[in-house]
Amino acid sequence: MNNLLTISGSPHVHTDESIKKIMFSVVYAMVPAMLVSVYFFGLDAVRVIGISVIACVLVEYLIQKYLIKGDVTINDGSAIVTGVLLAFNVPANLPTWIIVVGAIISIGVAKMAFGGIGKNPFNPALVGRVFLLISFPAQMTSWPLPKPLFAQTVTDTITGATPLGLLKEGQMAGKTIEQIMADPNMPDYIQRMIGFQTGSLGEMSALALFLGALFMFFRKVITWQIPISYLLSSFIFAGIFWMIDPTHYADPFFHLITGGLMLGIFYMATDMVSSPMTPKGQIVFGIGCGLLTMIIRLWGAYPEGVSFAILIMNAFAPLINKVFKPTKFGL
Amino acid sequence: MDNVIVYAVISLSAIGVTSAIVLYFVAQKFKVIEDPRIDVVEGTLPGANCGGCGFAGCRAFAEGIVKAGKLDDFNCPVGGNSTMAAIAKALGLEAEEKDPMIAVLRCNGNCDYAPKKLNYDGPATCAFAHNLYSGESGCPYGCLGLGDCVVSCKFDALYIDEKTGLPVVDEDKCVACGACVKACPRGIFELRLKGKKSRRIFVSCINQEKGAVAKKNCEVACIGCSKCFKVCAFDAITMENNLAYIDDEKCKLCRKCAPECPTNAIHELNFPPRKPKAEETAEVPKEPVTADSKA
Amino acid sequence: MVLSTFKIGGVHPPENKFSSGAAIQPLPIPGRVFVPITQHLGAPAKVMVNRGDEVKTGQLLAKSSGFISANIHSPATGKVFRIEEAIDQSGYKRMAVIIDTTEDVWAEGIDTSPDIIREISMSREEIIQRINDMGIVGLGGATFPTHVKMMVPDGKHAEYLIINGVECEPYLTSDHRLMLENGEEMLIGTAILMKALGVKKAMVGIEANKPDAIGHITKLAAKFQGITVHALKVKYPQGGEKQLIKALTGKEVPSGKLPIETGCVVDNVGTAFAVYEAVQKNKPLIERVVTITGKAVKTPSNFRVRIGTPIQHLIEHAGGLPENLGKLIGGGPMMGKALVSPEAPIVKGSSGILLMPVEEARRTIVKNCIRCSRCVSVCPMGLEPYLLAQYSRLEMWENAEKERIMDCIECGSCHYICPSGRPLLDYIRLGKANVGKIIRTRGKI
């Protein structure tokens, strides 16, 4: 025998799971939503997703190689995930340079400045998105109407309001729900489910997002605690107020399939690094996200509350970890 | 409009004055009365808070020494004699001159002399490796080379030599605080007298196994043959458990023991090189490459 | 059928039970045996023989030296070559009696016939004394002296004897084969232990990946009073005594306490068999079934091995030392210890020898913790391994103690599942050692 024996502590076997496998599972899960966005926005979608991913990976590479001068870990796929998620959170007509700025903030500030993967307290894609929303409000809220890929007429990009935007505008103007829903620009339920609505790239089709979520669940990349608690708490909260006053509050199904809620529930809130570590804590986190999302949607100035709600709950995650501990054996 | 400004100025001034008065009285009431000498003594200390004196920090040392009123059990190894003299002056006492000490690594089992027989695959900390097994060379007393000592040194006096895999003590930076002695799970470090002109002689091995067993794992181990013991005229060498030990207070640096050692386990630091004897045709045992030599 | 299991945590490493079809073969006695004097938890035994003495198989070599200690008997006949430190499975050298062996001559009074003796004629006290005299310790790996386990402390009450036939570690099959081939003797041993403990009910737990053993033992147990057999869901670490008690009785052993608090005492099937041999045949513990297996070994086998046999000897009889040997493990892959040399001997606690090829021997690169909380979800004790490992790395011992680091059973599930390859269990072990030291010094002050 010519090899030296290896000595290490037990255990001596290891699962196949790795960071790379987890990240790429998330990427595959987002493929249905990516396809839907390409169908509705054509080459614009390809541009936004492509630029976002390339920019994120490049920023991570440059920072790791030349600034930190440490190991380069771009092949673990986490920058790609951030890139796709950032792309999902912006409108399809966002100028390229703004996307690059978003990538620099997401990766450079929200991830690398804290120490790289695993050390960021906030979801990087959301930090990028909120930064862009606050810095470039006009470009970030002009939503192009979808022009299906094989449509006959290729017109100039016409912009319109998202369903949530219509809702908020209508409420500010004092209209009732019925009047808002009757607006010809408001798509109906089926249309919203499948994706015939306006919104950012990833918000289009609740169905596609749900399929991806199922994939992640079976691959054990996400667990049920955060999605279910987030979903139920937002649904129930919206439902309570809708039952109290249906003329001024939209029904919970409306809230569920419009805006970034589906994206937030399954892809953003479940980000492992910024969410709590304990099962009980994760349920509390989900409930908090749900409540905050709805509070901002119902009474806040912004039409969409998902990004802010998740970021606020990210800030609470360390406290949640400390308070909500798992049940120990024998205690 | 003017009224607003006037009111603002008056109210803020009133708050300011009230707060100042309250704070003054509170500061007087809750004042901690301390012996003013503690501050003086603390001023003479280096302020490294390294714990080498055995106290929790320089302030704690100052408090302890002022309370005790004498210098007998107190020593700041970092500041050395000059600091102890300054403290003595501040307290009106006499300071004893102590000989400076330095940390010494008593192992020379580098990659050539103690070749690797196993691959270690685990966290890079000596504490864990020590609990796991005897070491990559097989010697259960030898240095593991994973650097717990380097991490523990607050004075940047230790680094692991890449070629030998052993820690090296920087003679100028080491203040003999004892952190490495505590950090090493095998007790390989020892604080020894720095010696006149920084010269010292020591046995670079702590292996207590029988000679044949020790030699199998490491070429330069002490095999407990007692040859050094026999030539020492000053009774400085003791043999115990197959291991020779040189008492640094008795050693007169005569250098008779080192060439006697068949495995070159005795190290002489900072001496001028020996002149080869002209009459002898046999080769004088060469100075082995040691972790501390200036070569 | 819904199988019982423990509720929190657990992982599913690949089973790789290559040797489950290999019948137990007696291994020829080697030319020289190395019998360490510490093969059990507690004080090392005191050597009673001298260099040059002639000893017979089964003769007392070293005597128990304290309440928690055990006798050690000679596994072979021959002359004591030396009594000195020899390499053992700990990675260090420990005191051992080294014997040059000759043909087997058993000491007087030992029944070496193959007949099964079914009637239990000794009293409870006599049984416990015999177990003590014959040096029986827990053969599941912990090697706790069995006679001490049988003595229930005042104020506590034993209701169940649980026999651990789970063998949840991948690769190992010694318990499986023992149940198939010596099932009746093992059950007689169980009945003896029930008498020693003073209980009327015994439960044998076997994992569902051994259906032949479950069927066989169930059939045999029908003839015994009070012994029931239970199939358990395949999940590591079902064989841990706390998890086993939870699965079979639903009770949880309180933190920091022993299983007797729940009224249960757990023993391995191998221990039950050794008790049978001790009480019915007056035979001391000098041999045991050891599995030699792994992806690098040529012939995975189960041997009946004399204590003190160098592992080399087993390897030679299992196809020889493989070229591609990367790691030699004493025990299973989850909790076994990597050995420094095949010269180390088999001891009472050796359940298996695993030969791992070079490809599997090195660990993956360590990356940042991605806070995925998989370690939290697999910990069978409900702890938070990422937190315990972090506290240990930062030397925050008080915090680690508050987070119950001492409850860790060192099963390795956290380390196994971590996608970043972090050495969680290594740091937790370091933490446990330091916290244990603090607790001990606190007790002394």
Coordinates of C-alpha atoms in Angstrom, one line a residue, chain B residues 15 32 64 72 134 137-138 159 174 182 228-229 238:
Chain B
I15 CA -32.4 72.2 30.4
V32 CA -15.5 55.8 43.2
G64 CA -3.2 44.0 42.8
D72 CA 7.6 40.0 45.6
S134 CA -0.6 11.2 18.1
S137 CA 4.9 11.7 12.4
G138 CA 3.7 9.2 15.0
Y159 CA 5.1 32.2 12.9
C174 CA 9.0 37.7 22.4
K182 CA -0.8 27.7 27.8
C228 CA 25.1 14.5 28.1
F229 CA 24.3 13.9 31.8
T238 CA 18.7 15.6 34.9

